[in-house]
């Protein structure tokens, strides 16, 4: 009798773990596609894959403007060289929506060519403040900054099939209080 109970329990736990793992793989694939759109500067698709509740804090037009200013700026060209998803967290149901925290890293190149020395120094200070001194390197021969950023995002879905994202930025933490549940924010 005990053996049947333990076998049944083991099978049930295996099925639950397998389902959780499949959902995490789906998030990883979907988020990789999202990052690829960002890397390719496909701003319209990026904005369509942002969690709709985020647009109560910042409108879609404002978000498009910010992304275009960042990734299509002729003065300082920002380029995502590569990205890697390091961990997709467990999926949690909160208030009828599923949430998962995604840890990822990106390697970014910021071209500082044509900038005055003072402007390059200001940019470096800003980048170091945001990403940390060990994560920002300036190569004078290329006139470019390279950034190794470890970042987080939150994946959100109503059906565990179609995922939308919120990129977690330190400077946006206050606004995220209006978008994400406290239970999720406390884990970021």
XYZ file of C-alpha atoms in Angstrom:
188
model
C 0.000 0.000 0.000
C 2.802 2.409 0.956
C 4.647 1.610 -2.253
C 1.621 2.467 -4.420
C 1.217 5.759 -2.571
C 4.870 6.725 -3.062
C 4.850 5.677 -6.729
C 1.685 7.730 -7.312
C 3.164 10.702 -5.468
C 6.405 10.430 -7.453
C 4.518 10.267 -10.784
C 2.362 13.254 -9.858
C 5.415 15.309 -8.812
C 7.213 14.325 -12.025
C 4.260 15.470 -14.140
C 4.023 18.791 -12.295
C 7.762 19.419 -12.619
C 7.658 18.518 -16.317
C 4.741 20.911 -16.966
C 6.524 23.720 -15.074
C 9.723 23.058 -17.034
C 7.833 23.123 -20.372
C 6.295 26.496 -19.493
C 9.704 27.854 -18.501
C 11.124 26.702 -21.846
C 8.239 28.436 -23.646
C 9.009 31.661 -21.744
C 12.697 31.357 -22.617
C 11.909 30.920 -26.309
C 9.383 33.763 -26.330
C 11.669 36.128 -24.405
C 14.568 35.275 -26.701
C 12.362 36.326 -29.617
C 11.534 39.568 -27.764
C 15.246 40.318 -27.228
C 15.972 39.484 -30.845
C 13.349 42.048 -31.914
C 15.044 44.596 -29.679
C 18.464 43.695 -31.073
C 17.110 44.106 -34.620
C 15.500 47.439 -33.678
C 12.017 46.192 -34.547
C 10.495 48.763 -32.216
C 6.843 48.206 -33.196
C 7.024 44.490 -32.399
C 8.930 45.145 -29.180
C 6.195 47.519 -27.999
C 3.486 45.000 -28.921
C 5.186 42.446 -26.655
C 5.294 44.713 -23.611
C 2.800 43.972 -20.840
C -0.248 46.206 -21.599
C -0.583 47.360 -17.979
C 2.839 49.007 -18.343
C 1.226 51.548 -20.670
C -0.724 52.987 -17.739
C 2.633 54.366 -16.567
C 4.101 55.241 -19.954
C 2.060 55.459 -23.165
C 2.878 53.304 -26.186
C 3.920 56.416 -28.107
C 6.263 57.481 -25.294
C 7.733 53.978 -25.166
C 8.294 53.965 -28.926
C 9.942 57.374 -28.699
C 12.287 56.223 -25.900
C 13.223 53.030 -27.753
C 13.816 54.936 -30.988
C 15.935 57.524 -29.170
C 17.958 54.695 -27.633
C 18.372 52.297 -30.542
C 18.020 54.550 -33.597
C 19.941 57.584 -32.361
C 22.408 58.889 -34.985
C 24.513 60.677 -32.334
C 25.152 57.682 -30.094
C 24.474 54.357 -31.764
C 23.472 51.687 -29.266
C 23.754 48.122 -30.441
C 22.913 44.890 -28.650
C 25.744 42.583 -29.626
C 24.385 39.501 -27.919
C 22.190 38.336 -25.081
C 21.828 35.241 -22.957
C 18.960 34.083 -20.788
C 20.512 32.686 -17.624
C 17.432 31.666 -15.629
C 13.658 31.542 -15.959
C 11.990 31.457 -12.564
C 9.033 29.407 -11.444
C 5.655 30.502 -12.708
C 3.341 31.994 -10.089
C -0.355 32.723 -10.329
C -1.226 36.118 -8.839
C -4.632 37.765 -9.280
C -5.524 35.668 -12.338
C -2.235 36.205 -14.194
C 0.905 34.106 -14.401
C 4.281 35.704 -13.618
C 7.853 34.519 -13.998
C 11.089 36.414 -13.391
C 13.676 36.096 -16.150
C 17.369 36.766 -15.488
C 19.402 37.610 -18.564
C 22.569 39.338 -19.638
C 23.326 41.526 -22.619
C 26.486 42.830 -24.217
C 25.863 46.320 -25.543
C 28.048 48.584 -27.651
C 27.554 52.353 -27.426
C 29.343 54.326 -30.110
C 30.746 57.621 -28.766
C 32.389 58.658 -32.037
C 32.130 62.352 -32.802
C 31.400 63.331 -29.200
C 33.384 65.897 -27.302
C 35.569 64.584 -24.446
C 33.306 66.148 -21.803
C 30.231 64.469 -23.296
C 31.993 61.072 -23.394
C 32.922 61.477 -19.712
C 29.321 62.332 -18.803
C 28.074 59.308 -20.737
C 30.614 57.096 -18.962
C 29.497 58.376 -15.539
C 25.878 57.704 -16.430
C 26.655 54.176 -17.697
C 28.803 53.329 -14.670
C 26.071 54.579 -12.332
C 23.500 52.409 -14.084
C 25.521 49.229 -14.708
C 28.431 49.380 -12.255
C 32.109 50.222 -12.815
C 33.146 46.653 -13.642
C 30.488 46.382 -16.324
C 31.476 49.388 -18.484
C 34.649 49.537 -20.559
C 35.668 52.314 -22.950
C 37.798 51.450 -25.972
C 39.393 54.679 -27.253
C 40.543 53.105 -30.536
C 36.877 52.338 -31.361
C 35.512 55.355 -29.492
C 32.915 53.017 -28.015
C 31.683 51.804 -24.664
C 31.009 48.123 -24.133
C 28.568 47.201 -21.409
C 28.022 43.802 -19.853
C 24.635 44.139 -18.209
C 22.943 41.588 -15.979
C 19.272 42.393 -15.962
C 15.846 41.049 -15.116
C 12.491 41.033 -16.813
C 9.094 39.820 -15.745
C 7.092 37.572 -18.063
C 3.310 37.860 -17.686
C 0.525 35.792 -19.228
C -3.154 35.082 -18.708
C -2.968 31.628 -20.337
C 0.692 30.515 -19.968
C 0.957 30.547 -23.773
C 1.121 34.201 -24.825
C 3.740 36.058 -22.804
C 4.258 39.804 -22.465
C 7.228 41.431 -20.773
C 8.307 44.215 -18.473
C 12.019 44.996 -18.424
C 13.118 45.753 -14.891
C 15.234 48.895 -14.638
C 16.384 50.321 -11.275
C 15.174 53.773 -12.206
C 11.711 52.421 -13.065
C 11.140 50.612 -9.749
C 8.715 53.284 -8.477
C 6.566 53.059 -11.627
C 6.595 49.262 -11.524
C 4.697 49.439 -8.210
C 1.698 50.504 -10.318
C 2.168 47.663 -12.817
C 3.302 44.513 -11.012
C 1.899 42.825 -7.891
C 3.838 43.367 -4.662
C 4.476 39.621 -4.353
C 6.424 39.726 -7.642
C 8.131 43.067 -6.983
C 9.472 41.746 -3.679
C 11.342 39.010 -5.622
C 13.045 41.388 -8.039
